[in-house]
Amino acid sequence: MLSEPDSFDEFVQARGWALLRFAYVLSGDSHLAEDLVQEVLARMHRRWAKVAALHSAEAYVRKAILREFLSWRRRRASRETILAELPEPAAGDEPQSQVLARDQMWQLLAGLPRAQRAVLVLRFYCDLPDPEIAALLECGESTVRSQASRALAKMRTVMTEKGLVGDG
């Protein structure tokens, strides 16, 4: 197990990029991800001694980023819009087909409500089990499962409507 950094500066240098990646996967917008991380780290700096004393400071900071992402203050400023239609999927494992698949996934995630997107990111990107996701989101495990189910169903429906190819 990695030891927790002693100072705030050491923590940011060691884990800053991972926190930024986490915020980016949640938001799908690099600028919003930077804002999320910056705001949370600014709040954490003021009380770093208390945060560093916790069992896992990084888990606490990640939860703060998640809460900031889900907060109502961000909703108006981060409405995503789809500006162009996707081209037909390329065949094979060519790099452009991988880029296209990633772009399609981003568009599908952007079309989900924030809570559903958060559940999918925590489940598939962070690889967290349902009990940990429920604790982070302060909801029941059944809510996590239903949010994930609804999100995946919506993504499948959109994929079918747009004629996108996927593995289900």
PDB file of N, CA and C in Angstrom, residues 35-132:
ATOM      1  N   ASP A  35     -11.553  22.786 -13.557  1.00  0.00           N
ATOM      2  CA  ASP A  35     -12.267  23.624 -12.591  1.00  0.00           C
ATOM      3  C   ASP A  35     -12.693  22.816 -11.367  1.00  0.00           C
ATOM      4  N   LEU A  36     -13.203  21.613 -11.602  1.00  0.00           N
ATOM      5  CA  LEU A  36     -13.630  20.762 -10.494  1.00  0.00           C
ATOM      6  C   LEU A  36     -12.473  20.470  -9.547  1.00  0.00           C
ATOM      7  N   VAL A  37     -11.361  20.035 -10.117  1.00  0.00           N
ATOM      8  CA  VAL A  37     -10.198  19.680  -9.299  1.00  0.00           C
ATOM      9  C   VAL A  37      -9.653  20.914  -8.588  1.00  0.00           C
ATOM     10  N   GLN A  38      -9.583  22.020  -9.292  1.00  0.00           N
ATOM     11  CA  GLN A  38      -9.057  23.243  -8.688  1.00  0.00           C
ATOM     12  C   GLN A  38      -9.922  23.695  -7.515  1.00  0.00           C
ATOM     13  N   GLU A  39     -11.229  23.695  -7.686  1.00  0.00           N
ATOM     14  CA  GLU A  39     -12.106  24.130  -6.602  1.00  0.00           C
ATOM     15  C   GLU A  39     -12.002  23.211  -5.392  1.00  0.00           C
ATOM     16  N   VAL A  40     -11.978  21.912  -5.645  1.00  0.00           N
ATOM     17  CA  VAL A  40     -11.904  20.963  -4.530  1.00  0.00           C
ATOM     18  C   VAL A  40     -10.559  21.070  -3.831  1.00  0.00           C
ATOM     19  N   LEU A  41      -9.474  21.140  -4.595  1.00  0.00           N
ATOM     20  CA  LEU A  41      -8.158  21.245  -3.970  1.00  0.00           C
ATOM     21  C   LEU A  41      -8.001  22.555  -3.201  1.00  0.00           C
ATOM     22  N   ALA A  42      -8.606  23.622  -3.692  1.00  0.00           N
ATOM     23  CA  ALA A  42      -8.543  24.898  -2.958  1.00  0.00           C
ATOM     24  C   ALA A  42      -9.237  24.765  -1.599  1.00  0.00           C
ATOM     25  N   ARG A  43     -10.368  24.076  -1.580  1.00  0.00           N
ATOM     26  CA  ARG A  43     -11.057  23.848  -0.298  1.00  0.00           C
ATOM     27  C   ARG A  43     -10.262  22.914   0.606  1.00  0.00           C
ATOM     28  N   MET A  44      -9.639  21.896   0.016  1.00  0.00           N
ATOM     29  CA  MET A  44      -8.884  20.919   0.804  1.00  0.00           C
ATOM     30  C   MET A  44      -7.620  21.557   1.394  1.00  0.00           C
ATOM     31  N   HIS A  45      -7.018  22.493   0.689  1.00  0.00           N
ATOM     32  CA  HIS A  45      -5.784  23.111   1.168  1.00  0.00           C
ATOM     33  C   HIS A  45      -5.985  23.778   2.525  1.00  0.00           C
ATOM     34  N   ARG A  46      -7.123  24.425   2.684  1.00  0.00           N
ATOM     35  CA  ARG A  46      -7.405  25.147   3.930  1.00  0.00           C
ATOM     36  C   ARG A  46      -7.459  24.214   5.132  1.00  0.00           C
ATOM     37  N   ARG A  47      -7.849  22.981   4.902  1.00  0.00           N
ATOM     38  CA  ARG A  47      -7.971  22.040   6.032  1.00  0.00           C
ATOM     39  C   ARG A  47      -7.214  20.743   5.768  1.00  0.00           C
ATOM     40  N   TRP A  48      -6.051  20.867   5.154  1.00  0.00           N
ATOM     41  CA  TRP A  48      -5.289  19.687   4.770  1.00  0.00           C
ATOM     42  C   TRP A  48      -4.868  18.840   5.965  1.00  0.00           C
ATOM     43  N   ALA A  49      -4.575  19.445   7.078  1.00  0.00           N
ATOM     44  CA  ALA A  49      -4.153  18.663   8.251  1.00  0.00           C
ATOM     45  C   ALA A  49      -5.233  17.656   8.638  1.00  0.00           C
ATOM     46  N   LYS A  50      -6.488  18.078   8.611  1.00  0.00           N
ATOM     47  CA  LYS A  50      -7.594  17.165   8.939  1.00  0.00           C
ATOM     48  C   LYS A  50      -7.774  16.111   7.856  1.00  0.00           C
ATOM     49  N   VAL A  51      -7.680  16.537   6.592  1.00  0.00           N
ATOM     50  CA  VAL A  51      -7.859  15.600   5.477  1.00  0.00           C
ATOM     51  C   VAL A  51      -6.732  14.570   5.460  1.00  0.00           C
ATOM     52  N   ALA A  52      -5.505  15.004   5.655  1.00  0.00           N
ATOM     53  CA  ALA A  52      -4.355  14.092   5.636  1.00  0.00           C
ATOM     54  C   ALA A  52      -4.421  13.084   6.779  1.00  0.00           C
ATOM     55  N   ALA A  53      -5.090  13.434   7.869  1.00  0.00           N
ATOM     56  CA  ALA A  53      -5.199  12.530   9.010  1.00  0.00           C
ATOM     57  C   ALA A  53      -6.197  11.398   8.756  1.00  0.00           C
ATOM     58  N   LEU A  54      -7.002  11.516   7.710  1.00  0.00           N
ATOM     59  CA  LEU A  54      -7.988  10.472   7.398  1.00  0.00           C
ATOM     60  C   LEU A  54      -7.276   9.216   6.900  1.00  0.00           C
ATOM     61  N   HIS A  55      -7.998   8.110   6.923  1.00  0.00           N
ATOM     62  CA  HIS A  55      -7.442   6.833   6.472  1.00  0.00           C
ATOM     63  C   HIS A  55      -6.944   6.917   5.030  1.00  0.00           C
ATOM     64  N   SER A  56      -7.739   7.544   4.162  1.00  0.00           N
ATOM     65  CA  SER A  56      -7.337   7.690   2.767  1.00  0.00           C
ATOM     66  C   SER A  56      -7.717   9.084   2.286  1.00  0.00           C
ATOM     67  N   ALA A  57      -6.740   9.949   2.254  1.00  0.00           N
ATOM     68  CA  ALA A  57      -6.989  11.328   1.818  1.00  0.00           C
ATOM     69  C   ALA A  57      -7.441  11.361   0.364  1.00  0.00           C
ATOM     70  N   GLU A  58      -6.871  10.506  -0.462  1.00  0.00           N
ATOM     71  CA  GLU A  58      -7.249  10.517  -1.875  1.00  0.00           C
ATOM     72  C   GLU A  58      -8.708  10.131  -2.061  1.00  0.00           C
ATOM     73  N   ALA A  59      -9.167   9.141  -1.331  1.00  0.00           N
ATOM     74  CA  ALA A  59     -10.579   8.746  -1.430  1.00  0.00           C
ATOM     75  C   ALA A  59     -11.486   9.901  -1.020  1.00  0.00           C
ATOM     76  N   TYR A  60     -11.077  10.631   0.004  1.00  0.00           N
ATOM     77  CA  TYR A  60     -11.860  11.777   0.468  1.00  0.00           C
ATOM     78  C   TYR A  60     -11.895  12.866  -0.610  1.00  0.00           C
ATOM     79  N   VAL A  61     -10.766  13.124  -1.240  1.00  0.00           N
ATOM     80  CA  VAL A  61     -10.703  14.148  -2.278  1.00  0.00           C
ATOM     81  C   VAL A  61     -11.508  13.711  -3.499  1.00  0.00           C
ATOM     82  N   ARG A  62     -11.424  12.442  -3.869  1.00  0.00           N
ATOM     83  CA  ARG A  62     -12.229  11.936  -4.997  1.00  0.00           C
ATOM     84  C   ARG A  62     -13.717  12.106  -4.721  1.00  0.00           C
ATOM     85  N   LYS A  63     -14.122  11.813  -3.493  1.00  0.00           N
ATOM     86  CA  LYS A  63     -15.533  11.974  -3.150  1.00  0.00           C
ATOM     87  C   LYS A  63     -15.929  13.450  -3.248  1.00  0.00           C
ATOM     88  N   ALA A  64     -15.060  14.338  -2.834  1.00  0.00           N
ATOM     89  CA  ALA A  64     -15.346  15.771  -2.937  1.00  0.00           C
ATOM     90  C   ALA A  64     -15.482  16.186  -4.406  1.00  0.00           C
ATOM     91  N   ILE A  65     -14.634  15.639  -5.273  1.00  0.00           N
ATOM     92  CA  ILE A  65     -14.736  15.931  -6.706  1.00  0.00           C
ATOM     93  C   ILE A  65     -16.056  15.408  -7.251  1.00  0.00           C
ATOM     94  N   LEU A  66     -16.421  14.208  -6.861  1.00  0.00           N
ATOM     95  CA  LEU A  66     -17.695  13.629  -7.285  1.00  0.00           C
ATOM     96  C   LEU A  66     -18.857  14.497  -6.825  1.00  0.00           C
ATOM     97  N   ARG A  67     -18.835  14.940  -5.572  1.00  0.00           N
ATOM     98  CA  ARG A  67     -19.909  15.780  -5.033  1.00  0.00           C
ATOM     99  C   ARG A  67     -19.975  17.112  -5.771  1.00  0.00           C
ATOM    100  N   GLU A  68     -18.830  17.681  -6.066  1.00  0.00           N
ATOM    101  CA  GLU A  68     -18.802  18.951  -6.794  1.00  0.00           C
ATOM    102  C   GLU A  68     -19.376  18.764  -8.195  1.00  0.00           C
ATOM    103  N   PHE A  69     -19.041  17.653  -8.835  1.00  0.00           N
ATOM    104  CA  PHE A  69     -19.576  17.361 -10.172  1.00  0.00           C
ATOM    105  C   PHE A  69     -21.096  17.234 -10.130  1.00  0.00           C
ATOM    106  N   LEU A  70     -21.607  16.589  -9.103  1.00  0.00           N
ATOM    107  CA  LEU A  70     -23.050  16.370  -9.001  1.00  0.00           C
ATOM    108  C   LEU A  70     -23.804  17.590  -8.472  1.00  0.00           C
ATOM    109  N   SER A  71     -23.082  18.578  -7.979  1.00  0.00           N
ATOM    110  CA  SER A  71     -23.758  19.713  -7.342  1.00  0.00           C
ATOM    111  C   SER A  71     -24.558  20.522  -8.352  1.00  0.00           C
ATOM    112  N   TRP A  72     -25.575  21.149  -7.898  1.00  0.00           N
ATOM    113  CA  TRP A  72     -26.461  21.923  -8.756  1.00  0.00           C
ATOM    114  C   TRP A  72     -25.765  23.140  -9.343  1.00  0.00           C
ATOM    115  N   ARG A  73     -24.744  23.652  -8.671  1.00  0.00           N
ATOM    116  CA  ARG A  73     -24.074  24.851  -9.161  1.00  0.00           C
ATOM    117  C   ARG A  73     -23.412  24.615 -10.512  1.00  0.00           C
ATOM    118  N   ARG A  74     -23.060  23.382 -10.820  1.00  0.00           N
ATOM    119  CA  ARG A  74     -22.361  23.074 -12.059  1.00  0.00           C
ATOM    120  C   ARG A  74     -23.319  22.780 -13.205  1.00  0.00           C
ATOM    121  N   ARG A  75     -24.575  22.494 -12.911  1.00  0.00           N
ATOM    122  CA  ARG A  75     -25.473  22.016 -13.961  1.00  0.00           C
ATOM    123  C   ARG A  75     -25.645  23.008 -15.089  1.00  0.00           C
ATOM    124  N   ARG A  76     -25.876  24.255 -14.757  1.00  0.00           N
ATOM    125  CA  ARG A  76     -26.138  25.245 -15.779  1.00  0.00           C
ATOM    126  C   ARG A  76     -24.899  25.521 -16.627  1.00  0.00           C
ATOM    127  N   ALA A  77     -23.743  25.491 -16.019  1.00  0.00           N
ATOM    128  CA  ALA A  77     -22.512  25.854 -16.724  1.00  0.00           C
ATOM    129  C   ALA A  77     -21.975  24.741 -17.608  1.00  0.00           C
ATOM    130  N   SER A  78     -22.486  23.535 -17.471  1.00  0.00           N
ATOM    131  CA  SER A  78     -21.849  22.436 -18.192  1.00  0.00           C
ATOM    132  C   SER A  78     -22.826  21.636 -19.046  1.00  0.00           C
ATOM    133  N   ARG A  79     -23.797  22.291 -19.598  1.00  0.00           N
ATOM    134  CA  ARG A  79     -24.736  21.579 -20.469  1.00  0.00           C
ATOM    135  C   ARG A  79     -24.020  21.192 -21.753  1.00  0.00           C
ATOM    136  N   GLU A  80     -24.021  19.896 -22.037  1.00  0.00           N
ATOM    137  CA  GLU A  80     -23.351  19.434 -23.238  1.00  0.00           C
ATOM    138  C   GLU A  80     -24.315  19.489 -24.408  1.00  0.00           C
ATOM    139  N   THR A  81     -23.779  19.796 -25.561  1.00  0.00           N
ATOM    140  CA  THR A  81     -24.576  19.759 -26.779  1.00  0.00           C
ATOM    141  C   THR A  81     -23.809  18.976 -27.825  1.00  0.00           C
ATOM    142  N   ILE A  82     -24.521  18.215 -28.578  1.00  0.00           N
ATOM    143  CA  ILE A  82     -23.909  17.460 -29.661  1.00  0.00           C
ATOM    144  C   ILE A  82     -23.983  18.331 -30.900  1.00  0.00           C
ATOM    145  N   LEU A  83     -22.834  18.627 -31.486  1.00  0.00           N
ATOM    146  CA  LEU A  83     -22.771  19.596 -32.563  1.00  0.00           C
ATOM    147  C   LEU A  83     -22.816  18.981 -33.954  1.00  0.00           C
ATOM    148  N   ALA A  84     -22.403  17.732 -34.090  1.00  0.00           N
ATOM    149  CA  ALA A  84     -22.341  17.133 -35.415  1.00  0.00           C
ATOM    150  C   ALA A  84     -22.713  15.662 -35.333  1.00  0.00           C
ATOM    151  N   GLU A  85     -23.163  15.140 -36.448  1.00  0.00           N
ATOM    152  CA  GLU A  85     -23.475  13.720 -36.545  1.00  0.00           C
ATOM    153  C   GLU A  85     -22.175  12.923 -36.669  1.00  0.00           C
ATOM    154  N   LEU A  86     -22.187  11.720 -36.152  1.00  0.00           N
ATOM    155  CA  LEU A  86     -21.021  10.853 -36.274  1.00  0.00           C
ATOM    156  C   LEU A  86     -20.988  10.208 -37.651  1.00  0.00           C
ATOM    157  N   PRO A  87     -19.798  10.036 -38.210  1.00  0.00           N
ATOM    158  CA  PRO A  87     -19.699   9.314 -39.486  1.00  0.00           C
ATOM    159  C   PRO A  87     -19.950   7.824 -39.251  1.00  0.00           C
ATOM    160  N   GLU A  88     -20.093   7.115 -40.336  1.00  0.00           N
ATOM    161  CA  GLU A  88     -20.281   5.670 -40.234  1.00  0.00           C
ATOM    162  C   GLU A  88     -19.057   5.037 -39.578  1.00  0.00           C
ATOM    163  N   PRO A  89     -19.255   4.018 -38.727  1.00  0.00           N
ATOM    164  CA  PRO A  89     -18.107   3.381 -38.072  1.00  0.00           C
ATOM    165  C   PRO A  89     -17.158   2.740 -39.082  1.00  0.00           C
ATOM    166  N   ALA A  90     -15.875   2.894 -38.837  1.00  0.00           N
ATOM    167  CA  ALA A  90     -14.867   2.272 -39.684  1.00  0.00           C
ATOM    168  C   ALA A  90     -14.753   0.798 -39.327  1.00  0.00           C
ATOM    169  N   ALA A  91     -14.368   0.007 -40.292  1.00  0.00           N
ATOM    170  CA  ALA A  91     -14.240  -1.430 -40.055  1.00  0.00           C
ATOM    171  C   ALA A  91     -12.854  -1.742 -39.508  1.00  0.00           C
ATOM    172  N   GLY A  92     -12.787  -2.793 -38.705  1.00  0.00           N
ATOM    173  CA  GLY A  92     -11.499  -3.289 -38.226  1.00  0.00           C
ATOM    174  C   GLY A  92     -10.996  -2.587 -36.981  1.00  0.00           C
ATOM    175  N   ASP A  93      -9.764  -2.901 -36.649  1.00  0.00           N
ATOM    176  CA  ASP A  93      -9.129  -2.340 -35.463  1.00  0.00           C
ATOM    177  C   ASP A  93      -8.185  -1.199 -35.817  1.00  0.00           C
ATOM    178  N   GLU A  94      -8.539  -0.450 -36.813  1.00  0.00           N
ATOM    179  CA  GLU A  94      -7.722   0.683 -37.212  1.00  0.00           C
ATOM    180  C   GLU A  94      -7.804   1.759 -36.138  1.00  0.00           C
ATOM    181  N   PRO A  95      -6.774   2.586 -36.017  1.00  0.00           N
ATOM    182  CA  PRO A  95      -6.793   3.639 -34.994  1.00  0.00           C
ATOM    183  C   PRO A  95      -8.004   4.555 -35.098  1.00  0.00           C
ATOM    184  N   GLN A  96      -8.419   4.872 -36.332  1.00  0.00           N
ATOM    185  CA  GLN A  96      -9.567   5.761 -36.464  1.00  0.00           C
ATOM    186  C   GLN A  96     -10.848   5.117 -35.969  1.00  0.00           C
ATOM    187  N   SER A  97     -10.969   3.792 -36.050  1.00  0.00           N
ATOM    188  CA  SER A  97     -12.166   3.137 -35.515  1.00  0.00           C
ATOM    189  C   SER A  97     -12.154   3.171 -33.989  1.00  0.00           C
ATOM    190  N   GLN A  98     -10.964   3.114 -33.388  1.00  0.00           N
ATOM    191  CA  GLN A  98     -10.869   3.219 -31.931  1.00  0.00           C
ATOM    192  C   GLN A  98     -11.221   4.627 -31.464  1.00  0.00           C
ATOM    193  N   VAL A  99     -10.765   5.622 -32.207  1.00  0.00           N
ATOM    194  CA  VAL A  99     -11.094   7.008 -31.877  1.00  0.00           C
ATOM    195  C   VAL A  99     -12.596   7.233 -32.036  1.00  0.00           C
ATOM    196  N   LEU A 100     -13.164   6.713 -33.099  1.00  0.00           N
ATOM    197  CA  LEU A 100     -14.597   6.842 -33.336  1.00  0.00           C
ATOM    198  C   LEU A 100     -15.392   6.182 -32.210  1.00  0.00           C
ATOM    199  N   ALA A 101     -14.980   4.984 -31.806  1.00  0.00           N
ATOM    200  CA  ALA A 101     -15.677   4.291 -30.720  1.00  0.00           C
ATOM    201  C   ALA A 101     -15.596   5.093 -29.422  1.00  0.00           C
ATOM    202  N   ARG A 102     -14.442   5.685 -29.154  1.00  0.00           N
ATOM    203  CA  ARG A 102     -14.288   6.505 -27.949  1.00  0.00           C
ATOM    204  C   ARG A 102     -15.188   7.734 -28.021  1.00  0.00           C
ATOM    205  N   ASP A 103     -15.228   8.380 -29.185  1.00  0.00           N
ATOM    206  CA  ASP A 103     -16.095   9.550 -29.353  1.00  0.00           C
ATOM    207  C   ASP A 103     -17.569   9.183 -29.185  1.00  0.00           C
ATOM    208  N   GLN A 104     -17.953   8.044 -29.728  1.00  0.00           N
ATOM    209  CA  GLN A 104     -19.333   7.599 -29.571  1.00  0.00           C
ATOM    210  C   GLN A 104     -19.651   7.348 -28.096  1.00  0.00           C
ATOM    211  N   MET A 105     -18.709   6.769 -27.382  1.00  0.00           N
ATOM    212  CA  MET A 105     -18.926   6.513 -25.958  1.00  0.00           C
ATOM    213  C   MET A 105     -19.085   7.826 -25.201  1.00  0.00           C
ATOM    214  N   TRP A 106     -18.255   8.816 -25.531  1.00  0.00           N
ATOM    215  CA  TRP A 106     -18.366  10.125 -24.875  1.00  0.00           C
ATOM    216  C   TRP A 106     -19.731  10.737 -25.135  1.00  0.00           C
ATOM    217  N   GLN A 107     -20.219  10.643 -26.363  1.00  0.00           N
ATOM    218  CA  GLN A 107     -21.528  11.204 -26.682  1.00  0.00           C
ATOM    219  C   GLN A 107     -22.631  10.468 -25.935  1.00  0.00           C
ATOM    220  N   LEU A 108     -22.501   9.164 -25.830  1.00  0.00           N
ATOM    221  CA  LEU A 108     -23.496   8.394 -25.083  1.00  0.00           C
ATOM    222  C   LEU A 108     -23.483   8.776 -23.611  1.00  0.00           C
ATOM    223  N   LEU A 109     -22.293   8.892 -23.027  1.00  0.00           N
ATOM    224  CA  LEU A 109     -22.194   9.297 -21.625  1.00  0.00           C
ATOM    225  C   LEU A 109     -22.710  10.714 -21.412  1.00  0.00           C
ATOM    226  N   ALA A 110     -22.443  11.604 -22.363  1.00  0.00           N
ATOM    227  CA  ALA A 110     -22.883  12.996 -22.230  1.00  0.00           C
ATOM    228  C   ALA A 110     -24.406  13.103 -22.236  1.00  0.00           C
ATOM    229  N   GLY A 111     -25.075  12.141 -22.845  1.00  0.00           N
ATOM    230  CA  GLY A 111     -26.536  12.162 -22.905  1.00  0.00           C
ATOM    231  C   GLY A 111     -27.218  11.629 -21.658  1.00  0.00           C
ATOM    232  N   LEU A 112     -26.440  11.158 -20.705  1.00  0.00           N
ATOM    233  CA  LEU A 112     -27.016  10.596 -19.479  1.00  0.00           C
ATOM    234  C   LEU A 112     -27.151  11.663 -18.402  1.00  0.00           C
ATOM    235  N   PRO A 113     -28.123  11.489 -17.514  1.00  0.00           N
ATOM    236  CA  PRO A 113     -28.179  12.364 -16.330  1.00  0.00           C
ATOM    237  C   PRO A 113     -26.907  12.180 -15.497  1.00  0.00           C
ATOM    238  N   ARG A 114     -26.565  13.205 -14.727  1.00  0.00           N
ATOM    239  CA  ARG A 114     -25.322  13.193 -13.963  1.00  0.00           C
ATOM    240  C   ARG A 114     -25.200  11.998 -13.026  1.00  0.00           C
ATOM    241  N   ALA A 115     -26.254  11.662 -12.318  1.00  0.00           N
ATOM    242  CA  ALA A 115     -26.183  10.556 -11.357  1.00  0.00           C
ATOM    243  C   ALA A 115     -25.900   9.236 -12.072  1.00  0.00           C
ATOM    244  N   GLN A 116     -26.564   9.017 -13.213  1.00  0.00           N
ATOM    245  CA  GLN A 116     -26.333   7.783 -13.959  1.00  0.00           C
ATOM    246  C   GLN A 116     -24.917   7.743 -14.509  1.00  0.00           C
ATOM    247  N   ARG A 117     -24.442   8.874 -15.007  1.00  0.00           N
ATOM    248  CA  ARG A 117     -23.067   8.926 -15.521  1.00  0.00           C
ATOM    249  C   ARG A 117     -22.073   8.658 -14.394  1.00  0.00           C
ATOM    250  N   ALA A 118     -22.322   9.235 -13.229  1.00  0.00           N
ATOM    251  CA  ALA A 118     -21.436   9.023 -12.085  1.00  0.00           C
ATOM    252  C   ALA A 118     -21.382   7.549 -11.705  1.00  0.00           C
ATOM    253  N   VAL A 119     -22.532   6.885 -11.703  1.00  0.00           N
ATOM    254  CA  VAL A 119     -22.567   5.454 -11.364  1.00  0.00           C
ATOM    255  C   VAL A 119     -21.740   4.655 -12.364  1.00  0.00           C
ATOM    256  N   LEU A 120     -21.896   4.932 -13.657  1.00  0.00           N
ATOM    257  CA  LEU A 120     -21.135   4.180 -14.662  1.00  0.00           C
ATOM    258  C   LEU A 120     -19.640   4.449 -14.555  1.00  0.00           C
ATOM    259  N   VAL A 121     -19.260   5.694 -14.308  1.00  0.00           N
ATOM    260  CA  VAL A 121     -17.842   6.015 -14.172  1.00  0.00           C
ATOM    261  C   VAL A 121     -17.256   5.313 -12.953  1.00  0.00           C
ATOM    262  N   LEU A 122     -17.968   5.363 -11.841  1.00  0.00           N
ATOM    263  CA  LEU A 122     -17.465   4.714 -10.627  1.00  0.00           C
ATOM    264  C   LEU A 122     -17.395   3.198 -10.802  1.00  0.00           C
ATOM    265  N   ARG A 123     -18.342   2.631 -11.511  1.00  0.00           N
ATOM    266  CA  ARG A 123     -18.365   1.183 -11.696  1.00  0.00           C
ATOM    267  C   ARG A 123     -17.326   0.719 -12.708  1.00  0.00           C
ATOM    268  N   PHE A 124     -17.270   1.357 -13.856  1.00  0.00           N
ATOM    269  CA  PHE A 124     -16.430   0.841 -14.936  1.00  0.00           C
ATOM    270  C   PHE A 124     -15.061   1.509 -15.030  1.00  0.00           C
ATOM    271  N   TYR A 125     -14.943   2.788 -14.687  1.00  0.00           N
ATOM    272  CA  TYR A 125     -13.640   3.452 -14.756  1.00  0.00           C
ATOM    273  C   TYR A 125     -12.864   3.239 -13.463  1.00  0.00           C
ATOM    274  N   CYS A 126     -13.538   3.438 -12.337  1.00  0.00           N
ATOM    275  CA  CYS A 126     -12.866   3.270 -11.045  1.00  0.00           C
ATOM    276  C   CYS A 126     -12.930   1.833 -10.540  1.00  0.00           C
ATOM    277  N   ASP A 127     -13.732   1.005 -11.184  1.00  0.00           N
ATOM    278  CA  ASP A 127     -13.851  -0.413 -10.851  1.00  0.00           C
ATOM    279  C   ASP A 127     -14.280  -0.622  -9.394  1.00  0.00           C
ATOM    280  N   LEU A 128     -15.244   0.175  -8.948  1.00  0.00           N
ATOM    281  CA  LEU A 128     -15.733   0.060  -7.576  1.00  0.00           C
ATOM    282  C   LEU A 128     -16.939  -0.867  -7.521  1.00  0.00           C
ATOM    283  N   PRO A 129     -17.069  -1.624  -6.447  1.00  0.00           N
ATOM    284  CA  PRO A 129     -18.261  -2.456  -6.280  1.00  0.00           C
ATOM    285  C   PRO A 129     -19.455  -1.592  -5.858  1.00  0.00           C
ATOM    286  N   ASP A 130     -20.649  -2.135  -6.029  1.00  0.00           N
ATOM    287  CA  ASP A 130     -21.870  -1.394  -5.719  1.00  0.00           C
ATOM    288  C   ASP A 130     -21.917  -0.841  -4.293  1.00  0.00           C
ATOM    289  N   PRO A 131     -21.483  -1.587  -3.268  1.00  0.00           N
ATOM    290  CA  PRO A 131     -21.543  -1.009  -1.915  1.00  0.00           C
ATOM    291  C   PRO A 131     -20.691   0.256  -1.768  1.00  0.00           C
ATOM    292  N   GLU A 132     -19.520   0.302  -2.404  1.00  0.00           N
ATOM    293  CA  GLU A 132     -18.670   1.488  -2.315  1.00  0.00           C
ATOM    294  C   GLU A 132     -19.261   2.652  -3.101  1.00  0.00           C
TER     295      GLU A 132
END
